[in-house]
Each structure stands twice: as C-alpha cells, then as structure tokens.
Short mmCIF file of C-alpha atoms and ligand atoms in Angstrom, two decimals:
data_model
loop_
_atom_site.label_atom_id
_atom_site.label_comp_id
_atom_site.label_asym_id
_atom_site.label_seq_id
_atom_site.Cartn_x
_atom_site.Cartn_y
_atom_site.Cartn_z
CA UNK K 225 150.01 16.43 -19.62
CA UNK K 226 153.46 14.26 -19.71
CA UNK K 227 153.64 10.62 -19.59
CA UNK K 228 156.10 8.05 -19.59
CA UNK K 229 154.89 4.83 -21.84
CA UNK K 230 156.97 1.38 -21.42
CA UNK K 231 156.61 -0.35 -24.85
CA UNK K 232 157.10 -4.01 -25.27
CA UNK K 233 157.29 -4.51 -28.91
CA UNK K 234 157.00 -8.06 -28.77
CA UNK K 235 157.57 -10.92 -31.35
CA UNK K 236 155.59 -11.75 -34.61
CA UNK K 237 153.11 -8.74 -35.93
CA UNK K 238 154.12 -7.17 -32.67
CA UNK K 239 156.48 -4.35 -33.64
CA UNK K 240 153.97 -3.90 -36.81
CA UNK K 241 150.89 -3.46 -34.76
CA UNK K 242 152.98 -1.53 -32.17
CA UNK K 243 154.28 0.87 -34.52
CA UNK K 244 150.55 1.91 -35.63
CA UNK K 245 149.64 2.32 -32.03
CA UNK K 246 152.45 4.79 -31.56
CA UNK K 247 151.38 6.83 -34.55
CA UNK K 248 148.32 7.08 -33.46
CA UNK K 249 149.29 7.92 -29.53
CA UNK K 250 151.87 10.57 -31.02
CA UNK K 251 148.64 12.14 -33.34
CA UNK K 252 146.76 12.55 -30.20
CA UNK K 253 149.78 14.06 -28.26
CA UNK K 254 149.87 16.62 -30.55
CA UNK K 255 145.77 16.91 -31.14
CA UNK K 256 145.56 17.63 -27.28
CA UNK K 257 148.76 18.85 -26.33
CA UNK K 258 150.53 15.92 -24.48
CA UNK K 259 154.09 14.58 -24.34
CA UNK K 260 154.09 10.90 -24.81
CA UNK K 261 157.84 9.85 -23.81
CA UNK K 262 158.41 6.27 -25.10
CA UNK K 263 161.08 3.47 -23.50
CA UNK K 264 161.69 0.13 -24.95
CA UNK K 265 161.25 -2.75 -22.55
CA UNK K 266 162.13 -5.99 -24.54
CA UNK K 267 160.23 -8.76 -23.08
CA UNK K 268 159.56 -12.53 -24.66
CA UNK K 269 161.33 -13.94 -27.44
CA UNK K 270 163.29 -10.68 -28.48
CA UNK K 271 164.47 -10.43 -24.89
CA UNK K 272 165.46 -14.42 -24.76
CA UNK K 273 167.55 -13.48 -28.25
CA UNK K 274 169.35 -10.43 -27.01
CA UNK K 275 169.74 -11.32 -23.29
CA UNK K 276 169.02 -15.03 -22.80
CA UNK K 277 165.72 -14.06 -20.06
CA UNK K 278 162.24 -13.73 -21.53
CA UNK K 279 162.08 -10.63 -18.88
CA UNK K 280 165.52 -8.84 -18.26
CA UNK K 281 165.68 -6.94 -14.99
CA UNK K 282 166.15 -3.66 -16.72
CA UNK K 283 162.67 -4.39 -18.63
CA UNK K 284 160.90 -4.91 -15.28
CA UNK K 285 162.22 -1.82 -13.87
CA UNK K 286 161.47 0.30 -17.20
CA UNK K 287 158.09 -0.62 -16.56
CA UNK K 288 158.18 0.11 -13.16
CA UNK K 289 159.46 3.62 -13.65
CA UNK K 290 156.75 4.23 -16.33
CA UNK K 291 152.94 5.42 -16.13
CA UNK K 292 152.11 2.80 -18.17
CA UNK K 293 152.86 -0.41 -20.19
CA UNK K 294 151.72 -0.67 -23.71
CA UNK K 295 152.43 -4.70 -24.93
CA UNK K 296 151.83 -6.11 -28.39
CA UNK K 297 151.92 -9.88 -28.16
CA UNK K 298 155.03 -12.25 -27.50
CA UNK K 299 155.99 -15.80 -28.65
CA UNK K 300 156.36 -17.85 -31.55
CA UNK K 301 157.95 -21.43 -33.19
CA UNK K 302 161.15 -20.23 -32.36
CA UNK K 303 160.95 -20.61 -28.72
CA UNK K 304 158.37 -23.36 -28.61
CA UNK K 305 161.07 -25.81 -27.31
CA UNK K 306 162.73 -23.69 -24.58
CA UNK K 307 162.96 -24.72 -21.35
CA UNK K 308 159.79 -23.34 -19.13
CA UNK K 309 162.10 -20.71 -17.83
CA UNK K 310 163.07 -19.45 -20.95
CA UNK K 311 159.72 -19.10 -22.84
CA UNK K 312 158.38 -15.80 -23.81
CA UNK K 313 155.15 -16.58 -21.99
CA UNK K 314 157.32 -16.59 -18.50
CA UNK K 315 158.35 -13.08 -19.21
CA UNK K 316 154.50 -12.20 -19.31
CA UNK K 317 153.57 -13.96 -16.01
CA UNK K 318 156.62 -12.75 -14.21
CA UNK K 319 155.79 -9.38 -15.49
CA UNK K 320 152.45 -9.48 -14.38
CA UNK K 321 153.21 -10.15 -11.07
CA UNK K 322 156.44 -7.90 -10.83
CA UNK K 323 153.73 -4.95 -11.56
CA UNK K 324 151.18 -6.41 -9.06
CA UNK K 325 148.61 -6.96 -11.78
CA UNK K 326 145.91 -8.92 -10.66
CA UNK K 327 143.23 -7.59 -12.43
CA UNK K 328 142.54 -8.60 -16.16
CA UNK K 329 139.65 -7.03 -17.94
CA UNK K 330 138.56 -8.58 -21.23
CA UNK K 331 135.67 -6.97 -23.05
CA UNK K 332 133.88 -9.21 -25.30
CA UNK K 333 131.65 -6.92 -27.77
CA UNK K 334 130.48 -7.27 -30.88
CA UNK K 335 130.95 -4.44 -33.72
CA UNK K 336 127.88 -3.63 -35.44
CA UNK K 337 129.96 -3.25 -38.86
CA UNK K 338 130.91 -7.10 -38.17
CA UNK K 339 128.05 -8.72 -37.25
CA UNK K 340 129.01 -11.45 -40.11
CA UNK K 341 132.07 -12.53 -38.66
CA UNK K 342 130.52 -14.05 -35.66
CA UNK K 343 130.51 -17.52 -35.47
CA UNK K 344 127.10 -17.86 -33.96
CA UNK K 345 123.40 -17.46 -35.77
CA UNK K 346 122.03 -14.29 -35.93
CA UNK K 347 119.04 -15.25 -33.68
CA UNK K 348 121.66 -15.56 -30.68
CA UNK K 349 123.51 -12.67 -31.75
CA UNK K 350 120.50 -10.71 -32.34
CA UNK K 351 120.03 -10.26 -28.37
CA UNK K 352 123.57 -8.17 -27.85
CA UNK K 353 126.84 -9.49 -27.07
CA UNK K 354 128.55 -6.96 -24.50
CA UNK K 355 130.41 -8.22 -21.56
CA UNK K 356 133.61 -7.90 -19.86
CA UNK K 357 135.49 -11.18 -18.22
CA UNK K 358 137.29 -9.71 -15.11
CA UNK K 359 140.09 -12.29 -14.81
CA UNK K 360 141.96 -12.56 -11.61
CA UNK K 361 145.68 -12.90 -13.41
CA UNK K 362 148.48 -13.67 -10.57
CA UNK K 363 147.15 -16.18 -8.21
CA UNK K 364 145.48 -20.03 -8.76
CA UNK K 365 147.41 -22.54 -10.68
CA UNK K 366 149.70 -20.36 -12.94
CA UNK K 367 151.46 -19.25 -9.45
CA UNK K 368 150.91 -22.21 -7.13
CA UNK K 369 153.19 -24.69 -6.70
CA UNK K 370 154.57 -26.37 -9.54
CA UNK K 371 156.39 -29.74 -9.52
CA UNK K 372 157.53 -32.83 -11.66
CA UNK K 373 158.49 -36.24 -9.81
CA UNK K 374 159.30 -39.49 -10.07
CA UNK K 375 156.29 -41.24 -8.02
CA UNK K 376 155.85 -45.39 -8.32
CA UNK K 377 157.72 -45.68 -11.42
CA UNK K 378 156.30 -42.76 -13.42
CA UNK K 379 155.91 -39.33 -13.18
CA UNK K 380 153.78 -37.13 -11.25
CA UNK K 381 153.03 -33.58 -11.97
CA UNK K 382 150.87 -31.26 -10.46
CA UNK K 383 150.29 -27.28 -9.93
CA UNK K 384 148.58 -26.20 -6.88
CA UNK K 385 145.31 -23.96 -7.51
CA UNK K 386 145.20 -22.12 -4.35
CA UNK K 387 143.31 -18.59 -3.39
CA UNK K 388 143.41 -16.36 -0.03
CA UNK K 389 140.61 -14.73 1.02
CA UNK K 390 142.23 -11.09 0.22
CA UNK K 391 142.76 -12.20 -3.44
CA UNK K 392 139.33 -13.02 -3.78
CA UNK K 393 138.25 -9.97 -2.09
CA UNK K 394 140.01 -7.49 -4.05
CA UNK K 395 139.33 -9.07 -7.68
CA UNK K 396 135.66 -9.13 -6.42
CA UNK K 397 136.25 -5.13 -5.75
CA UNK K 398 137.18 -4.56 -9.23
CA UNK K 399 134.30 -6.74 -10.90
CA UNK K 400 131.40 -5.06 -8.91
CA UNK K 401 133.09 -1.69 -9.38
CA UNK K 402 133.02 -2.21 -13.19
CA UNK K 403 129.58 -3.62 -12.92
CA UNK K 404 128.51 -0.12 -11.73
CA UNK K 405 129.56 1.35 -14.58
CA UNK K 406 127.69 -0.93 -16.76
CA UNK K 407 124.65 -3.07 -16.24
CA UNK K 408 125.29 -3.57 -12.95
CA UNK K 409 125.09 -7.43 -13.08
CA UNK K 410 127.90 -9.97 -11.68
CA UNK K 411 128.24 -13.13 -12.63
CA UNK K 412 130.76 -15.05 -10.61
CA UNK K 413 131.99 -18.25 -11.76
CA UNK K 414 133.62 -21.39 -10.32
CA UNK K 415 133.08 -24.69 -9.46
CA UNK K 416 132.15 -24.72 -6.10
CA UNK K 417 130.68 -28.14 -6.50
CA UNK K 418 133.82 -29.88 -6.83
CA UNK K 419 136.97 -27.15 -5.78
CA UNK K 420 137.66 -26.23 -2.29
CA UNK K 421 139.38 -22.82 -3.60
CA UNK K 422 136.14 -22.67 -5.20
CA UNK K 423 134.02 -22.85 -1.93
CA UNK K 424 135.89 -20.03 -0.75
CA UNK K 425 135.77 -18.02 -3.98
CA UNK K 426 131.96 -18.29 -3.41
CA UNK K 427 132.00 -17.38 -0.20
CA UNK K 428 134.15 -14.25 -0.64
CA UNK K 429 132.44 -12.97 -3.80
CA UNK K 430 128.98 -12.97 -1.49
CA UNK K 431 130.31 -11.30 1.22
CA UNK K 432 131.88 -8.46 -0.85
CA UNK K 433 128.52 -8.32 -2.81
CA UNK K 434 127.48 -6.68 0.58
CA UNK K 435 128.68 -3.43 0.13
CA UNK K 436 127.00 -3.31 -3.60
CA UNK K 437 123.68 -3.80 -3.20
CA UNK K 438 122.87 -2.00 -6.29
CA UNK K 439 124.60 -4.44 -8.02
CA UNK K 440 123.00 -7.80 -9.20
CA UNK K 441 125.14 -10.86 -8.32
CA UNK K 442 124.61 -14.41 -9.48
CA UNK K 443 127.06 -17.59 -9.44
CA UNK K 444 127.37 -20.33 -12.38
CA UNK K 445 129.80 -23.34 -12.60
CA UNK K 446 132.51 -22.94 -14.77
CA UNK K 447 131.41 -25.88 -17.73
CA UNK K 448 127.97 -24.51 -17.50
CA UNK K 449 129.08 -20.94 -18.33
CA UNK K 450 131.46 -22.34 -21.09
CA UNK K 451 127.86 -23.36 -22.48
CA UNK K 452 126.01 -20.19 -21.81
CA UNK K 453 128.57 -18.11 -23.58
CA UNK K 454 127.34 -19.71 -26.91
CA UNK K 455 123.49 -20.42 -25.74
CA UNK K 456 122.88 -16.73 -24.75
CA UNK K 457 125.77 -14.40 -24.19
CA UNK K 458 123.45 -11.51 -24.17
CA UNK K 459 122.14 -12.62 -20.16
CA UNK K 460 125.76 -11.42 -19.28
CA UNK K 461 127.43 -8.13 -18.06
CA UNK K 462 130.43 -8.85 -16.13
CA UNK K 463 131.70 -12.33 -15.39
CA UNK K 464 134.28 -12.62 -12.46
CA UNK K 465 136.75 -15.77 -12.06
CA UNK K 466 139.68 -17.28 -11.08
CA UNK K 467 143.04 -17.31 -13.27
CA UNK K 468 142.78 -20.27 -15.51
CA UNK K 469 138.89 -20.13 -15.75
CA UNK K 470 139.19 -16.76 -16.89
CA UNK K 471 141.93 -17.68 -19.40
CA UNK K 472 139.76 -20.32 -21.23
CA UNK K 473 136.11 -18.48 -20.97
CA UNK K 474 138.31 -15.11 -22.14
CA UNK K 475 139.22 -16.88 -25.27
CA UNK K 476 135.54 -18.21 -26.21
CA UNK K 477 133.99 -14.88 -25.25
CA UNK K 478 136.52 -13.28 -28.30
CA UNK K 479 135.79 -15.71 -30.60
CA UNK K 480 131.95 -15.36 -30.40
CA UNK K 481 132.58 -11.78 -31.07
CA UNK K 482 134.28 -12.85 -34.55
CA UNK K 483 136.99 -10.05 -34.31
CA UNK K 484 139.83 -11.67 -32.19
CA UNK K 485 142.02 -8.77 -33.82
CA UNK K 486 139.97 -6.02 -32.61
CA UNK K 487 140.01 -6.54 -28.61
CA UNK K 488 141.89 -4.57 -26.36
CA UNK K 489 142.52 -5.69 -22.90
CA UNK K 490 143.86 -4.19 -19.61
CA UNK K 491 145.62 -5.42 -16.50
CA UNK K 492 145.55 -3.42 -13.65
CA UNK K 493 146.64 -3.62 -9.90
CA UNK K 494 146.33 -0.87 -6.81
CA UNK K 495 147.81 2.32 -8.60
CA UNK K 496 146.98 3.30 -11.89
CA UNK K 497 149.77 2.01 -13.95
CA UNK K 498 148.48 -0.77 -16.20
CA UNK K 499 149.12 -2.74 -18.87
CA UNK K 500 147.54 -2.87 -21.68
CA UNK K 501 147.29 -5.60 -24.74
CA UNK K 502 145.58 -6.96 -27.42
CA UNK K 503 144.26 -10.26 -26.85
CA UNK K 504 145.32 -11.98 -29.53
CA UNK K 505 148.52 -13.78 -30.16
CA UNK K 506 151.76 -12.77 -32.40
CA UNK K 507 150.96 -14.25 -34.95
CA UNK K 508 154.60 -15.25 -36.52
CA UNK K 509 152.92 -16.41 -39.73
CA UNK K 510 152.16 -13.24 -40.86
CA UNK K 511 154.66 -11.25 -39.38
CA UNK K 512 156.34 -9.03 -42.26
CA UNK K 513 153.70 -9.01 -44.51
CA UNK K 514 152.06 -5.93 -43.71
CA UNK K 515 148.52 -7.60 -43.19
CA UNK K 516 148.28 -7.67 -39.61
CA UNK K 517 145.45 -5.94 -38.17
CA UNK K 518 146.25 -3.17 -35.78
CA UNK K 519 143.19 -2.47 -34.29
CA UNK K 520 143.22 -4.60 -31.24
CA UNK K 521 146.46 -2.75 -30.25
CA UNK K 522 145.33 0.56 -31.11
CA UNK K 523 142.19 0.12 -28.78
CA UNK K 524 144.42 -1.02 -26.29
CA UNK K 525 146.16 2.34 -26.46
CA UNK K 526 142.73 4.23 -25.99
CA UNK K 527 142.14 1.93 -23.09
CA UNK K 528 145.18 3.19 -21.42
CA UNK K 529 144.09 6.80 -22.06
CA UNK K 530 140.95 6.18 -20.69
CA UNK K 531 141.96 4.00 -17.62
CA UNK K 532 145.50 4.72 -16.86
CA UNK K 533 146.00 8.42 -17.74
CA UNK K 534 142.18 9.47 -17.16
CA UNK K 535 141.97 11.12 -21.00
CA UNK K 536 138.53 10.10 -21.85
CA UNK K 537 138.24 12.59 -24.61
CA UNK K 538 141.22 11.38 -26.19
CA UNK K 539 140.10 7.92 -25.86
CA UNK K 540 136.90 8.61 -27.15
CA UNK K 541 138.58 10.14 -30.19
CA UNK K 542 140.72 6.71 -30.74
CA UNK K 543 137.79 4.64 -30.25
CA UNK K 544 135.35 6.76 -32.74
CA UNK K 545 138.28 7.21 -35.20
CA UNK K 546 138.18 3.21 -35.43
CA UNK K 547 134.28 3.32 -35.99
CA UNK K 548 134.46 5.68 -38.59
CA UNK K 549 136.87 3.76 -40.46
CA UNK K 550 135.01 0.53 -40.29
CA UNK K 551 131.56 2.06 -41.13
CA UNK K 552 133.14 3.60 -44.36
CA UNK K 553 133.94 -0.42 -45.16
CA UNK K 554 137.77 -0.28 -44.58
CA UNK K 555 138.83 -3.65 -43.30
CA UNK K 556 142.12 -5.58 -42.60
CA UNK K 557 142.66 -9.37 -44.16
CA UNK K 558 141.25 -11.00 -41.04
CA UNK K 559 137.56 -9.31 -40.83
CA UNK K 560 137.74 -8.57 -44.90
CA UNK K 561 134.22 -9.53 -46.78
CA UNK K 562 132.61 -8.97 -50.22
CA UNK K 563 132.49 -5.13 -50.90
CA UNK K 564 134.75 -4.08 -48.33
CA UNK K 565 138.15 -2.24 -49.07
CA UNK K 566 141.11 -3.96 -47.55
CA UNK K 567 143.66 -2.08 -46.24
CA UNK K 568 147.36 -3.30 -44.85
CA UNK K 569 148.29 -2.75 -41.30
CA UNK K 570 150.02 0.58 -41.89
CA UNK K 571 147.37 2.05 -43.82
CA UNK K 572 144.77 1.02 -41.34
CA UNK K 573 146.87 2.83 -38.61
CA UNK K 574 147.58 5.98 -41.20
CA UNK K 575 143.72 6.08 -41.92
CA UNK K 576 143.03 6.25 -37.78
CA UNK K 577 145.35 8.96 -37.31
CA UNK K 578 143.77 10.87 -40.20
CA UNK K 579 140.07 10.71 -38.72
CA UNK K 580 141.63 11.61 -35.09
CA UNK K 581 143.22 14.91 -36.69
C1 IPM A 156 146.54 -15.26 -22.34
C2 IPM A 156 147.68 -16.10 -22.81
C3 IPM A 156 148.49 -16.38 -21.31
C4 IPM A 156 148.01 -16.80 -20.33
C5 IPM A 156 149.67 -17.10 -21.83
C6 IPM A 156 150.44 -16.44 -23.27
C7 IPM A 156 150.98 -17.72 -20.82
O1 IPM A 156 147.11 -17.10 -22.93
O2 IPM A 156 147.05 -14.13 -22.05
O3 IPM A 156 145.19 -15.24 -22.16
O4 IPM A 156 147.56 -18.00 -19.96
O5 IPM A 156 147.48 -16.02 -19.39
MG1 MG A 157 144.92 -17.14 -23.11
#
C-alpha cells in the first residue's frame, strides 16, 4: 500500500522522537512492502518562529491532503508569554477542529515490565489497569465562547461549556464501539448534579446505549471518577467524557501507569484519517540530549497503522518489538530501575527496528 503521512516534528524532544518513529515506519514499509511518503507540516512553536502562526494554512492543507497525521509534541517556555492566538496550543486546537477530530482515545494500560513505576500500591494494581478514556475533543469549554470584559470596575472572564445533541451522540457511539472490542463496559462521566450540559450529556448517552444492548453503561460524577481512578482502576473499561473533564482525567489515568512516556493516543473523526500522538509533552529540559523515551511516539505510529491504515499485522509487529526490548531489560531514563540497561532515544529506536526486521 501507498500512504501519505503528514509529519509534525514539534518542539523540544519532538524532532528526536519523531525521527525514531519514522525509522520504525520505514522498517515496517520495507518488511511488508509498503510505501510511506512523509510530508512536513510545521505546527506549534516551530511554526510560530518560522511563519508567525502556530498552524499555517499550508500545514493544515498538508494534513487535510494526507492519509493520516503523526504528531510528536508542541510547546515550550520560549512561547509561554505569547498572546493566546500565538501560542503553540492554539495550533493544536485549530488542527483538531480543522480535521474534525472529535474523538480522542487515550489508553491507560500498565506494562507488566513496568509495574514498579506505578505510584499506586501493588494491592491496587494487582487487579489490573487496562482502560481507555474516550474524550470529546472539539466541543465544550475549549471551543465555546470566551471573553474577558470589564464589569463593575473589575475584570470578568468566561468560557462557555456547551454541547449539542449530535456532538454527544457521535462521541457516545465511538465509546460504545470501542467497548464492543474490549470488555463491553462504558462509564459515562459528567457533572449532571450541577451542569445543564451534563444533564443533556447523560440523557443522550443513555439514548445511544439502547443501540448497544450488549454493552453495560454506568454513569459517574467527575469528582467521584477522579477518586475511583486511584482507588480501584480495575473497575473501568471505557470512560467517555466531555473535553475538559477528559483532559484532566486522562492525565490522572496516565500517571497511575507510571510510564507517561510510553502511552500513545489517537484522535479520529468520521473518516479514517486520524491524528496520532504520544500523550506526553515536549520536555524542553531534556531536548537534544538523546535521553527522551521514543516509545510513546513509536506506539502512536503503531496505532496509526492499526486504525487509519488497517494494517493490524504491522501494528502487532511494532507493539511486540516494544514488548521484547522491555522484556530484555532495556529502558530509557524515565523508566530506568536497578539492574536494567539504559538506552538513549536513538538506540531505543534502533533496537525496536532490529526486532521488527
Ligand atoms: C492535551 C493537552 C492539550 C489539551 C493542550 C496542550 C491544549 O493538555 O492534549 O491533553 O488541553 O487538550
Ligand atoms: Mg492535557
């Protein structure tokens, strides 16, 4: 197969980990007889520096013309004091909206080899951690009306959190479909005891559930969910929630796995084109030191192979290569522990490529 992949090299450690993901994709292409063509689509800090815009029109067009988009991570202290529209995050939000990517899937899975890295007690993680947060990505407070005005002699700022039925319906469907391929449980998370948008959320999710009698639906308030994730994460299979709640809960979920550098994510809309990225940030403090963990980025590429390109065998090959090097005791700095062998970013990528061959 021939595939065009838009590449956002990103900021900080972004270009380093992306280079390893591309090396892995090239290895896959060679072994399985595919042709992958890469097209650069500058976004974030790099794009601000070069074009004065965190998402230049040409970059969005490149992504729209691609079969899928691979992103490392954007941002850094250099751009922290820029006005809102000129911040790297703006580029990411505009890209998500521009590509219509309303469903963000963030798996939280504990790697057996990295159990010691979890901050939770073994009595809790012994029951297993394997769930996925399905986060609505282009609605809610992120995309509602924002304003700051002077009112009665002081500033007043607001961000409207709103959801329409169709926005809730389509993300609910993604959650139920995802659950069907897993343990068939959906927990819908809201704040329906306080918020109107959550009341509508609960009503629509319940309605969509009628089409999925084989999936068990439960509801939970977001504050309780934050607690349950650390109290007993084994109770969750698929969590579906609105944008801002999902932003917060997915960080919490990744933390309990103890290996934020290893977790990939996918953002999808109605077609097969997706945006795949590791969930960690651009770690500017270690940029250029060859010590970043490229595994989250590489597993994001594997997710792209599986979900956008329908290449399950190729995705399996990448994922088992990652498992093999972990089993053999290789670690990057972030997951290093006694008795293990430490590898840099480049050597980790090379070790994974060797396994795939
Ligand atoms: C994330 C990030 C982004 C978000 C930021 C960088 C805008 O935290 O992908 O979770 O809030 O969605
Ligand atoms: Mg976040």
